[in-house]
Amino acid sequence: MMVLRTTSGHFAVRPFLLVDCSDSAERCCCHLGRSRVLLKVSVLQLPPSALSSSDYRWRRGRCEYQQGASTRAEAGCGLLLTRPGAIAVTGALVLLAVFSMVYLLGEGRHPQDPLFYVFTVFSFTSVIDLIISLEEDGYISGFMEFYIKEGEPYLRTAYGIMICYWDGIVHYLLYLAMIVAITQRKSYRTLGLYWLGSLMMSIVVFLPGNMLGKYSSEIHPSFLLNVPYILIPIWAGMRLFSQPKPLPCCTAEKVAAEQQRSLYQRPLDSGLILFLLAAATFTFFRGLVVLDCPSDSCFDYIYQYEPYLRDPVAYPKVQMLVYMFYVLPFFCLGIYGLLRPGCSWLPDWALVFAGAVAQAQFSHVGSSLHHRTPYPYRTPEEVWWVFLLTNVLYALGPHLLAYRCLRSPGFFQPAAPAGQDGIKKHQ
């Protein structure tokens, strides 16, 4: 029914339409189905004599609204703007407009690196994500409500809010740092690999979680706006890995001496290996938990420590499976790279997985404690410290490995051919 709500009550006039008014308002808010339309209707400020048209009438001091031709046209325009397909097209056009603006404003002094434009456009979307997260947490209002409702309602989940925070803060700072590095013609390879892992982790969890969880029936055409976040990082990753690595600061003699040291002579590497072994065990255990392992330890863990793993939104289950099938093998490869010298691939992939685990742990921990997560699936307060300590240490492991690779890269450099240094000296 069409209901007009004033301070004096609700009145039914037509089906499927809801109108909200107040005594001092000059606009009525109409809800047609799932759509929300603002109509400029000066109902309560008109004299009774002016309310005898086909659109308005006054009865017993109560205001009733009848939909006329002009108002129907205005409502139709509003509904067009709130349809999911129109929102998807509008979002794509906005991104295209931002890209065109950046390109045209920099005409005549374009950076040679095309990733400059990628980072600029993505920084714009990061600001949008930060606005979404702040609005969903109640700090601001009235900016992105229409998009969340008709475009991507799953962003209202605790996980959606957390990835918006991460994108709006961490990714935004990385974009700014890489843009500055490009304009100053400096290397941004390290920052780029960290960003690559962070963005890819958010995508491989967020998109399958939307399709498999309880919001799978509310996927709208705006979901396709996430496609560039799949294709562009793949292309950007190929460019980042093809960039030249920083020149080694170690001579061949130092590299050879570093690689000849046994594990007993490298106590920090020994501790890191034990740390990675513990992280790999924990990763495998949580993978079994989300796969409904019938053991008592898995049952106790999922109900007493991380009930969020049972949340029907599916993000935590997908996250643990990604950990199990991708991060767990990397932990094993990291241990291998610390045992065998000359694994030149390890420093780059350590940066990628450090960014991936940082984003994943921030989103997982934040979602487990966020008020948008239903109470039965939130982490109990009595185990907060155990939960936080475990997950923070889990995120710390890949960062320690990346720091080890960057701080002392000689162990991971390919061994110089025999006699190479002698030839250089004679030259």
CSV table of C-alpha atoms in Angstrom, one decimal:
chain,number,residue,atom,x,y,z
A,1,MET,CA,0.0,0.0,0.0
A,2,MET,CA,1.0,3.6,-0.6
A,3,VAL,CA,1.3,5.1,2.9
A,4,LEU,CA,1.8,8.8,3.7
A,5,ARG,CA,3.3,9.2,7.1
A,6,THR,CA,3.0,12.5,8.9
A,7,THR,CA,3.1,13.4,12.6
A,8,SER,CA,-0.5,12.5,12.8
A,9,GLY,CA,-0.4,8.9,11.4
A,10,HIS,CA,-0.2,6.7,8.3
A,11,PHE,CA,-2.7,6.6,5.5
A,12,ALA,CA,-3.1,4.0,2.7
A,13,VAL,CA,-3.7,5.4,-0.8
A,14,ARG,CA,-2.0,3.2,-3.5
A,15,PRO,CA,-0.2,-0.1,-3.5
A,16,PHE,CA,3.6,-0.6,-3.3
A,17,LEU,CA,4.5,3.0,-2.5
A,18,LEU,CA,5.6,4.4,0.8
A,19,VAL,CA,5.9,8.1,1.4
A,20,ASP,CA,7.5,9.6,4.5
A,21,CYS,CA,6.9,13.3,5.4
A,22,SER,CA,7.3,15.6,8.3
A,23,ASP,CA,5.6,18.8,9.3
A,24,SER,CA,8.6,21.0,8.3
A,25,ALA,CA,9.8,19.0,5.3
A,26,GLU,CA,9.4,20.1,1.7
A,27,ARG,CA,10.2,16.6,0.4
A,28,CYS,CA,8.6,13.3,0.6
A,29,CYS,CA,10.6,10.1,0.5
A,30,CYS,CA,8.9,7.5,-1.6
A,31,HIS,CA,9.9,3.8,-1.5
A,32,LEU,CA,8.7,1.9,-4.5
A,33,GLY,CA,9.5,-1.8,-4.0
A,34,ARG,CA,13.2,-1.7,-3.0
A,35,SER,CA,13.8,1.7,-4.5
A,36,ARG,CA,14.0,5.0,-2.8
A,37,VAL,CA,12.9,8.2,-4.5
A,38,LEU,CA,12.9,11.7,-3.2
A,39,LEU,CA,9.9,13.8,-4.4
A,40,LYS,CA,9.7,17.5,-4.0
A,41,VAL,CA,6.2,17.8,-2.6
A,42,SER,CA,5.3,20.8,-0.5
A,43,VAL,CA,2.3,19.0,1.0
A,44,LEU,CA,2.1,20.3,4.5
A,45,GLN,CA,2.8,23.9,3.6
A,46,LEU,CA,0.0,24.3,1.0
A,47,PRO,CA,-3.3,25.7,2.0
A,48,PRO,CA,-6.3,23.4,1.9
A,49,SER,CA,-7.7,25.2,-1.1
A,50,ALA,CA,-4.6,24.3,-3.1
A,51,LEU,CA,-5.0,20.6,-2.3
A,52,SER,CA,-8.0,19.9,-4.5
A,53,SER,CA,-6.0,18.9,-7.6
A,54,SER,CA,-5.6,15.4,-8.9
A,55,ASP,CA,-2.3,15.0,-7.1
A,56,TYR,CA,-3.2,16.1,-3.5
A,57,ARG,CA,-6.3,16.4,-1.4
A,58,TRP,CA,-6.9,17.4,2.3
A,59,ARG,CA,-9.3,15.3,4.4
A,60,ARG,CA,-10.1,15.9,8.0
A,61,GLY,CA,-6.8,17.7,8.6
A,62,ARG,CA,-4.8,14.8,7.2
A,63,CYS,CA,-2.7,14.9,4.1
A,64,GLU,CA,-3.1,12.3,1.4
A,65,TYR,CA,-1.0,12.0,-1.8
A,66,GLN,CA,-2.2,10.7,-5.2
A,67,GLN,CA,0.3,10.0,-7.9
A,68,GLY,CA,-0.2,12.3,-10.8
A,69,ALA,CA,1.4,12.4,-14.2
A,70,SER,CA,4.2,14.8,-13.5
A,71,THR,CA,5.1,13.1,-10.2
A,72,ARG,CA,5.1,9.7,-11.9
A,73,ALA,CA,7.6,11.0,-14.4
A,74,GLU,CA,9.8,12.3,-11.7
A,75,ALA,CA,9.6,9.0,-9.8
A,76,GLY,CA,10.4,7.1,-13.0
A,77,CYS,CA,13.6,9.1,-13.4
A,78,GLY,CA,14.6,8.4,-9.8
A,79,LEU,CA,13.9,4.7,-10.2
A,80,LEU,CA,16.0,4.6,-13.3
A,81,LEU,CA,19.0,5.9,-11.3
A,82,THR,CA,18.5,3.3,-8.5
A,83,ARG,CA,18.2,0.3,-10.7
A,84,PRO,CA,21.2,-2.1,-10.3
A,85,GLY,CA,22.1,-2.1,-14.0
A,86,ALA,CA,22.1,1.7,-14.1
A,87,ILE,CA,24.3,1.8,-11.0
A,88,ALA,CA,26.8,-0.5,-12.6
A,89,VAL,CA,26.9,1.6,-15.8
A,90,THR,CA,27.3,4.8,-13.8
A,91,GLY,CA,30.1,3.3,-11.8
A,92,ALA,CA,32.0,2.3,-15.0
A,93,LEU,CA,31.5,5.7,-16.5
A,94,VAL,CA,32.8,7.4,-13.4
A,95,LEU,CA,36.0,5.3,-13.5
A,96,LEU,CA,36.4,6.0,-17.2
A,97,ALA,CA,35.9,9.7,-16.5
A,98,VAL,CA,38.5,9.7,-13.7
A,99,PHE,CA,41.0,7.9,-16.0
A,100,SER,CA,40.3,10.4,-18.9
A,101,MET,CA,40.7,13.3,-16.5
A,102,VAL,CA,44.1,12.1,-15.3
A,103,TYR,CA,45.3,11.4,-18.8
A,104,LEU,CA,44.2,14.8,-20.2
A,105,LEU,CA,45.5,16.8,-17.3
A,106,GLY,CA,48.9,15.3,-17.7
A,107,GLU,CA,49.0,15.8,-21.5
A,108,GLY,CA,52.5,16.7,-22.7
A,109,ARG,CA,54.2,15.3,-19.6
A,110,HIS,CA,52.9,11.7,-19.4
A,111,PRO,CA,54.9,9.3,-17.3
A,112,GLN,CA,56.2,6.4,-19.4
A,113,ASP,CA,55.0,3.9,-16.9
A,114,PRO,CA,51.3,3.0,-17.5
A,115,LEU,CA,51.0,1.9,-13.9
A,116,PHE,CA,50.9,5.6,-13.0
A,117,TYR,CA,47.3,5.8,-14.4
A,118,VAL,CA,46.3,2.5,-12.7
A,119,PHE,CA,47.5,3.7,-9.3
A,120,THR,CA,45.8,7.1,-9.8
A,121,VAL,CA,42.4,5.6,-10.7
A,122,PHE,CA,42.7,3.0,-7.9
A,123,SER,CA,43.5,5.7,-5.4
A,124,PHE,CA,40.2,7.3,-6.3
A,125,THR,CA,38.3,4.0,-5.6
A,126,SER,CA,40.2,3.7,-2.3
A,127,VAL,CA,38.7,7.0,-1.2
A,128,ILE,CA,35.3,5.7,-2.1
A,129,ASP,CA,35.9,2.5,-0.1
A,130,LEU,CA,37.0,4.5,2.9
A,131,ILE,CA,33.7,6.6,2.7
A,132,ILE,CA,31.7,3.3,2.5
A,133,SER,CA,33.4,1.9,5.6
A,134,LEU,CA,33.0,5.1,7.6
A,135,GLU,CA,29.3,5.4,6.6
A,136,GLU,CA,28.6,1.8,7.5
A,137,ASP,CA,30.2,2.2,10.9
A,138,GLY,CA,28.0,5.4,11.5
A,139,TYR,CA,30.8,8.0,11.4
A,140,ILE,CA,29.2,9.7,8.4
A,141,SER,CA,26.0,9.4,6.5
A,142,GLY,CA,24.2,10.2,3.2
A,143,PHE,CA,27.0,9.4,0.7
A,144,MET,CA,27.0,5.8,-0.5
A,145,GLU,CA,23.7,4.4,0.9
A,146,PHE,CA,22.0,4.1,-2.5
A,147,TYR,CA,25.0,2.3,-4.0
A,148,ILE,CA,25.3,-0.2,-1.1
A,149,LYS,CA,21.6,-0.9,-1.1
A,150,GLU,CA,21.2,-1.4,-4.9
A,151,GLY,CA,24.7,-2.1,-6.0
A,152,GLU,CA,26.8,-4.2,-3.6
A,153,PRO,CA,24.8,-5.0,-0.4
A,154,TYR,CA,27.5,-7.5,0.8
A,155,LEU,CA,29.7,-4.5,1.6
A,156,ARG,CA,27.5,-4.1,4.6
A,157,THR,CA,28.9,-7.2,6.2
A,158,ALA,CA,31.7,-7.0,8.7
A,159,TYR,CA,34.2,-8.4,6.2
A,160,GLY,CA,33.1,-5.9,3.5
A,161,ILE,CA,33.6,-3.1,5.9
A,162,MET,CA,37.1,-4.3,6.9
A,163,ILE,CA,38.3,-4.7,3.3
A,164,CYS,CA,37.0,-1.2,2.6
A,165,TYR,CA,39.0,0.1,5.6
A,166,TRP,CA,42.1,-1.7,4.3
A,167,ASP,CA,41.7,-0.4,0.8
A,168,GLY,CA,40.9,3.1,1.9
A,169,ILE,CA,43.9,3.4,4.2
A,170,VAL,CA,46.7,1.0,3.4
A,171,HIS,CA,46.2,0.7,-0.3
A,172,TYR,CA,45.7,4.4,-0.6
A,173,LEU,CA,49.0,5.2,1.1
A,174,LEU,CA,50.7,2.6,-1.1
A,175,TYR,CA,49.2,4.2,-4.2
A,176,LEU,CA,50.4,7.6,-3.2
A,177,ALA,CA,53.9,6.3,-2.4
A,178,MET,CA,54.2,4.5,-5.8
A,179,ILE,CA,52.8,7.5,-7.7
A,180,VAL,CA,55.5,9.7,-6.1
A,181,ALA,CA,58.1,7.2,-6.9
A,182,ILE,CA,57.0,7.0,-10.6
A,183,THR,CA,57.0,10.8,-11.0
A,184,GLN,CA,60.5,11.0,-9.4
A,185,ARG,CA,61.7,8.1,-11.6
A,186,LYS,CA,62.6,5.9,-8.6
A,187,SER,CA,62.0,2.2,-8.1
A,188,TYR,CA,58.8,1.1,-6.5
A,189,ARG,CA,59.2,-2.6,-7.1
A,190,THR,CA,59.2,-3.5,-3.4
A,191,LEU,CA,56.1,-1.5,-2.6
A,192,GLY,CA,54.4,-2.8,-5.8
A,193,LEU,CA,54.9,-6.5,-4.9
A,194,TYR,CA,53.5,-5.9,-1.4
A,195,TRP,CA,50.5,-4.1,-2.9
A,196,LEU,CA,50.1,-6.9,-5.4
A,197,GLY,CA,49.8,-9.6,-2.8
A,198,SER,CA,47.4,-7.5,-0.6
A,199,LEU,CA,45.1,-6.7,-3.5
A,200,MET,CA,45.0,-10.3,-4.9
A,201,MET,CA,44.3,-11.8,-1.5
A,202,SER,CA,41.3,-9.5,-1.0
A,203,ILE,CA,39.9,-10.4,-4.4
A,204,VAL,CA,40.3,-14.2,-4.2
A,205,VAL,CA,38.5,-14.2,-0.9
A,206,PHE,CA,35.9,-11.4,-1.5
A,207,LEU,CA,34.5,-12.5,-4.9
A,208,PRO,CA,34.1,-16.3,-4.1
A,209,GLY,CA,32.7,-15.4,-0.7
A,210,ASN,CA,30.0,-13.2,-2.4
A,211,MET,CA,29.0,-16.0,-4.7
A,212,LEU,CA,29.0,-18.8,-2.1
A,213,GLY,CA,27.7,-17.1,1.0
A,214,LYS,CA,24.3,-15.9,2.0
A,215,TYR,CA,24.5,-12.9,-0.2
A,216,SER,CA,24.8,-15.0,-3.4
A,217,SER,CA,21.1,-14.2,-4.3
A,218,GLU,CA,21.8,-10.4,-4.1
A,219,ILE,CA,24.5,-10.2,-6.7
A,220,HIS,CA,23.7,-7.3,-9.1
A,221,PRO,CA,25.4,-6.1,-12.3
A,222,SER,CA,27.6,-3.8,-10.1
A,223,PHE,CA,29.4,-7.0,-9.2
A,224,LEU,CA,31.1,-6.7,-12.6
A,225,LEU,CA,32.9,-3.6,-11.4
A,226,ASN,CA,35.2,-5.9,-9.6
A,227,VAL,CA,36.5,-7.5,-12.8
A,228,PRO,CA,39.2,-4.9,-13.3
A,229,TYR,CA,40.5,-5.8,-9.9
A,230,ILE,CA,41.2,-9.3,-11.3
A,231,LEU,CA,42.6,-8.5,-14.7
A,232,ILE,CA,44.7,-5.4,-13.9
A,233,PRO,CA,46.6,-6.8,-11.0
A,234,ILE,CA,47.6,-9.8,-13.1
A,235,TRP,CA,49.0,-7.4,-15.8
A,236,ALA,CA,50.5,-5.2,-13.2
A,237,GLY,CA,52.2,-8.2,-11.5
A,238,MET,CA,53.8,-9.2,-14.8
A,239,ARG,CA,55.2,-5.7,-15.2
A,240,LEU,CA,56.4,-5.6,-11.6
A,241,PHE,CA,58.3,-8.9,-11.8
A,242,SER,CA,59.8,-7.9,-15.1
A,243,GLN,CA,61.3,-4.7,-13.6
A,244,PRO,CA,65.0,-5.0,-12.8
A,245,LYS,CA,65.9,-5.9,-9.2
A,246,PRO,CA,68.0,-3.5,-7.1
A,247,LEU,CA,71.7,-4.1,-7.6
A,248,PRO,CA,73.2,-6.3,-5.0
A,249,CYS,CA,75.3,-4.6,-2.4
A,250,CYS,CA,77.5,-7.7,-1.7
A,251,THR,CA,80.6,-8.8,-3.5
A,252,ALA,CA,80.9,-12.3,-4.8
A,253,GLU,CA,83.2,-13.2,-1.9
A,254,LYS,CA,80.6,-12.1,0.7
A,255,VAL,CA,77.9,-14.0,-1.1
A,256,ALA,CA,80.0,-17.1,-1.1
A,257,ALA,CA,80.9,-16.7,2.6
A,258,GLU,CA,77.2,-16.2,3.5
A,259,GLN,CA,76.0,-19.2,1.6
A,260,GLN,CA,78.7,-21.4,3.1
A,261,ARG,CA,77.4,-20.8,6.7
A,262,SER,CA,75.5,-23.8,8.1
A,263,LEU,CA,72.1,-23.4,9.8
A,264,TYR,CA,73.8,-23.7,13.2
A,265,GLN,CA,75.7,-20.6,12.4
A,266,ARG,CA,72.5,-18.7,11.5
A,267,PRO,CA,70.4,-18.7,14.7
A,268,LEU,CA,68.0,-16.1,13.4
A,269,ASP,CA,67.2,-18.3,10.4
A,270,SER,CA,66.8,-21.3,12.7
A,271,GLY,CA,64.2,-19.4,14.7
A,272,LEU,CA,62.4,-18.2,11.6
A,273,ILE,CA,62.2,-21.8,10.3
A,274,LEU,CA,60.6,-22.9,13.6
A,275,PHE,CA,58.2,-20.0,13.4
A,276,LEU,CA,57.2,-20.9,9.8
A,277,LEU,CA,56.7,-24.5,10.9
A,278,ALA,CA,54.3,-23.4,13.6
A,279,ALA,CA,52.5,-21.1,11.2
A,280,ALA,CA,52.2,-23.9,8.7
A,281,THR,CA,50.7,-26.3,11.4
A,282,PHE,CA,48.2,-23.6,12.5
A,283,THR,CA,47.2,-23.0,8.8
A,284,PHE,CA,46.6,-26.7,8.3
A,285,PHE,CA,44.6,-27.0,11.5
A,286,ARG,CA,42.3,-24.1,10.6
A,287,GLY,CA,41.8,-25.6,7.2
A,288,LEU,CA,40.6,-28.8,8.8
A,289,VAL,CA,38.3,-26.8,11.1
A,290,VAL,CA,36.4,-25.2,8.2
A,291,LEU,CA,36.2,-28.5,6.4
A,292,ASP,CA,34.2,-29.8,9.4
A,293,CYS,CA,36.8,-32.1,10.9
A,294,PRO,CA,35.0,-34.3,13.5
A,295,SER,CA,37.9,-34.2,16.0
A,296,ASP,CA,37.3,-32.8,19.5
A,297,SER,CA,40.0,-30.2,19.1
A,298,CYS,CA,38.5,-28.8,15.9
A,299,PHE,CA,35.1,-28.7,17.5
A,300,ASP,CA,36.3,-26.9,20.6
A,301,TYR,CA,38.3,-24.4,18.6
A,302,ILE,CA,35.5,-23.3,16.3
A,303,TYR,CA,33.0,-22.9,19.1
A,304,GLN,CA,35.3,-21.5,21.8
A,305,TYR,CA,38.0,-19.5,20.0
A,306,GLU,CA,36.9,-18.6,16.4
A,307,PRO,CA,33.1,-19.1,16.0
A,308,TYR,CA,33.4,-16.6,13.1
A,309,LEU,CA,34.5,-19.5,11.0
A,310,ARG,CA,30.9,-20.7,11.1
A,311,ASP,CA,29.5,-17.5,9.8
A,312,PRO,CA,27.2,-18.2,6.8
A,313,VAL,CA,28.7,-15.2,4.9
A,314,ALA,CA,31.4,-17.8,3.7
A,315,TYR,CA,34.3,-15.3,3.8
A,316,PRO,CA,36.1,-16.9,6.7
A,317,LYS,CA,35.7,-20.4,5.2
A,318,VAL,CA,37.1,-19.2,1.9
A,319,GLN,CA,39.9,-17.4,3.7
A,320,MET,CA,41.0,-20.5,5.6
A,321,LEU,CA,40.9,-22.6,2.4
A,322,VAL,CA,43.0,-20.0,0.6
A,323,TYR,CA,45.5,-20.2,3.5
A,324,MET,CA,45.5,-23.9,3.3
A,325,PHE,CA,46.0,-24.3,-0.4
A,326,TYR,CA,48.2,-21.3,-1.2
A,327,VAL,CA,49.9,-19.9,2.0
A,328,LEU,CA,50.7,-23.3,3.5
A,329,PRO,CA,52.8,-24.3,0.4
A,330,PHE,CA,54.6,-21.0,0.5
A,331,PHE,CA,55.5,-21.5,4.2
A,332,CYS,CA,57.1,-24.8,3.1
A,333,LEU,CA,58.9,-23.2,0.2
A,334,GLY,CA,60.1,-20.4,2.6
A,335,ILE,CA,61.6,-23.1,4.9
A,336,TYR,CA,63.3,-24.7,1.9
A,337,GLY,CA,64.6,-21.3,0.8
A,338,LEU,CA,66.2,-20.7,4.2
A,339,LEU,CA,67.8,-24.1,4.1
A,340,ARG,CA,69.1,-24.1,0.6
A,341,PRO,CA,71.2,-21.0,-0.5
A,342,GLY,CA,70.7,-19.4,-3.9
A,343,CYS,CA,66.9,-19.3,-4.0
A,344,SER,CA,66.6,-15.9,-5.8
A,345,TRP,CA,62.9,-16.2,-6.2
A,346,LEU,CA,62.2,-16.1,-2.4
A,347,PRO,CA,62.6,-12.3,-1.7
A,348,ASP,CA,60.0,-11.3,-4.3
A,349,TRP,CA,57.5,-13.9,-3.3
A,350,ALA,CA,58.1,-13.2,0.4
A,351,LEU,CA,56.9,-9.6,-0.2
A,352,VAL,CA,53.9,-10.8,-2.1
A,353,PHE,CA,52.8,-13.2,0.6
A,354,ALA,CA,53.6,-10.7,3.3
A,355,GLY,CA,51.1,-8.2,1.8
A,356,ALA,CA,48.6,-11.0,1.2
A,357,VAL,CA,48.7,-12.3,4.8
A,358,ALA,CA,48.6,-8.7,6.3
A,359,GLN,CA,45.4,-7.9,4.4
A,360,ALA,CA,43.8,-11.3,5.2
A,361,GLN,CA,44.6,-11.1,8.9
A,362,PHE,CA,43.4,-7.5,9.3
A,363,SER,CA,40.1,-8.4,7.6
A,364,HIS,CA,39.6,-11.7,9.5
A,365,VAL,CA,40.4,-10.3,12.9
A,366,GLY,CA,38.4,-7.2,12.4
A,367,SER,CA,35.4,-9.2,11.1
A,368,SER,CA,35.6,-11.6,14.1
A,369,LEU,CA,35.2,-8.7,16.5
A,370,HIS,CA,33.0,-6.3,14.5
A,371,HIS,CA,29.5,-5.5,15.7
A,372,ARG,CA,28.1,-6.3,12.2
A,373,THR,CA,29.0,-10.0,12.8
A,374,PRO,CA,26.1,-11.7,14.5
A,375,TYR,CA,26.7,-12.3,18.2
A,376,PRO,CA,26.9,-16.1,18.1
A,377,TYR,CA,29.7,-15.9,15.6
A,378,ARG,CA,31.8,-13.2,17.3
A,379,THR,CA,34.9,-14.1,19.2
A,380,PRO,CA,34.0,-14.4,22.9
A,381,GLU,CA,35.5,-11.7,25.1
A,382,GLU,CA,37.2,-14.1,27.5
A,383,VAL,CA,39.5,-15.4,24.7
A,384,TRP,CA,40.2,-12.1,23.0
A,385,TRP,CA,43.8,-12.0,24.1
A,386,VAL,CA,44.5,-15.5,22.9
A,387,PHE,CA,42.8,-14.9,19.6
A,388,LEU,CA,44.5,-11.6,19.0
A,389,LEU,CA,48.0,-12.8,20.0
A,390,THR,CA,47.7,-15.9,17.8
A,391,ASN,CA,46.5,-14.0,14.7
A,392,VAL,CA,49.0,-11.2,15.1
A,393,LEU,CA,51.9,-13.6,15.4
A,394,TYR,CA,50.5,-15.4,12.3
A,395,ALA,CA,50.6,-12.2,10.3
A,396,LEU,CA,54.1,-11.4,11.6
A,397,GLY,CA,55.7,-14.5,10.2
A,398,PRO,CA,55.7,-13.6,6.5
A,399,HIS,CA,56.8,-10.1,7.3
A,400,LEU,CA,59.8,-11.4,9.3
A,401,LEU,CA,60.7,-13.6,6.3
A,402,ALA,CA,60.4,-10.6,3.9
A,403,TYR,CA,62.5,-8.5,6.2
A,404,ARG,CA,65.2,-11.2,6.4
A,405,CYS,CA,65.3,-11.4,2.6
A,406,LEU,CA,65.6,-7.7,2.1
A,407,ARG,CA,68.1,-7.1,5.0
A,408,SER,CA,70.6,-9.8,4.0
A,409,PRO,CA,70.0,-10.7,0.4
A,410,GLY,CA,73.4,-12.3,-0.2
A,411,PHE,CA,72.2,-15.8,1.0
A,412,PHE,CA,69.5,-15.8,-1.7
A,413,GLN,CA,71.6,-14.5,-4.6
A,414,PRO,CA,72.7,-17.0,-7.3
A,415,ALA,CA,76.3,-18.2,-6.7
A,416,ALA,CA,78.8,-16.5,-8.9
A,417,PRO,CA,80.6,-18.8,-11.4
A,418,ALA,CA,84.1,-19.9,-10.2
A,419,GLY,CA,86.8,-17.5,-11.3
A,420,GLN,CA,84.5,-14.7,-12.1
A,421,ASP,CA,85.9,-12.3,-9.5
A,422,GLY,CA,89.5,-13.1,-10.6
A,423,ILE,CA,88.6,-12.2,-14.1
A,424,LYS,CA,87.0,-8.9,-13.0
A,425,LYS,CA,90.1,-8.0,-11.0
A,426,HIS,CA,92.4,-8.6,-13.9
A,427,GLN,CA,90.2,-6.5,-16.1
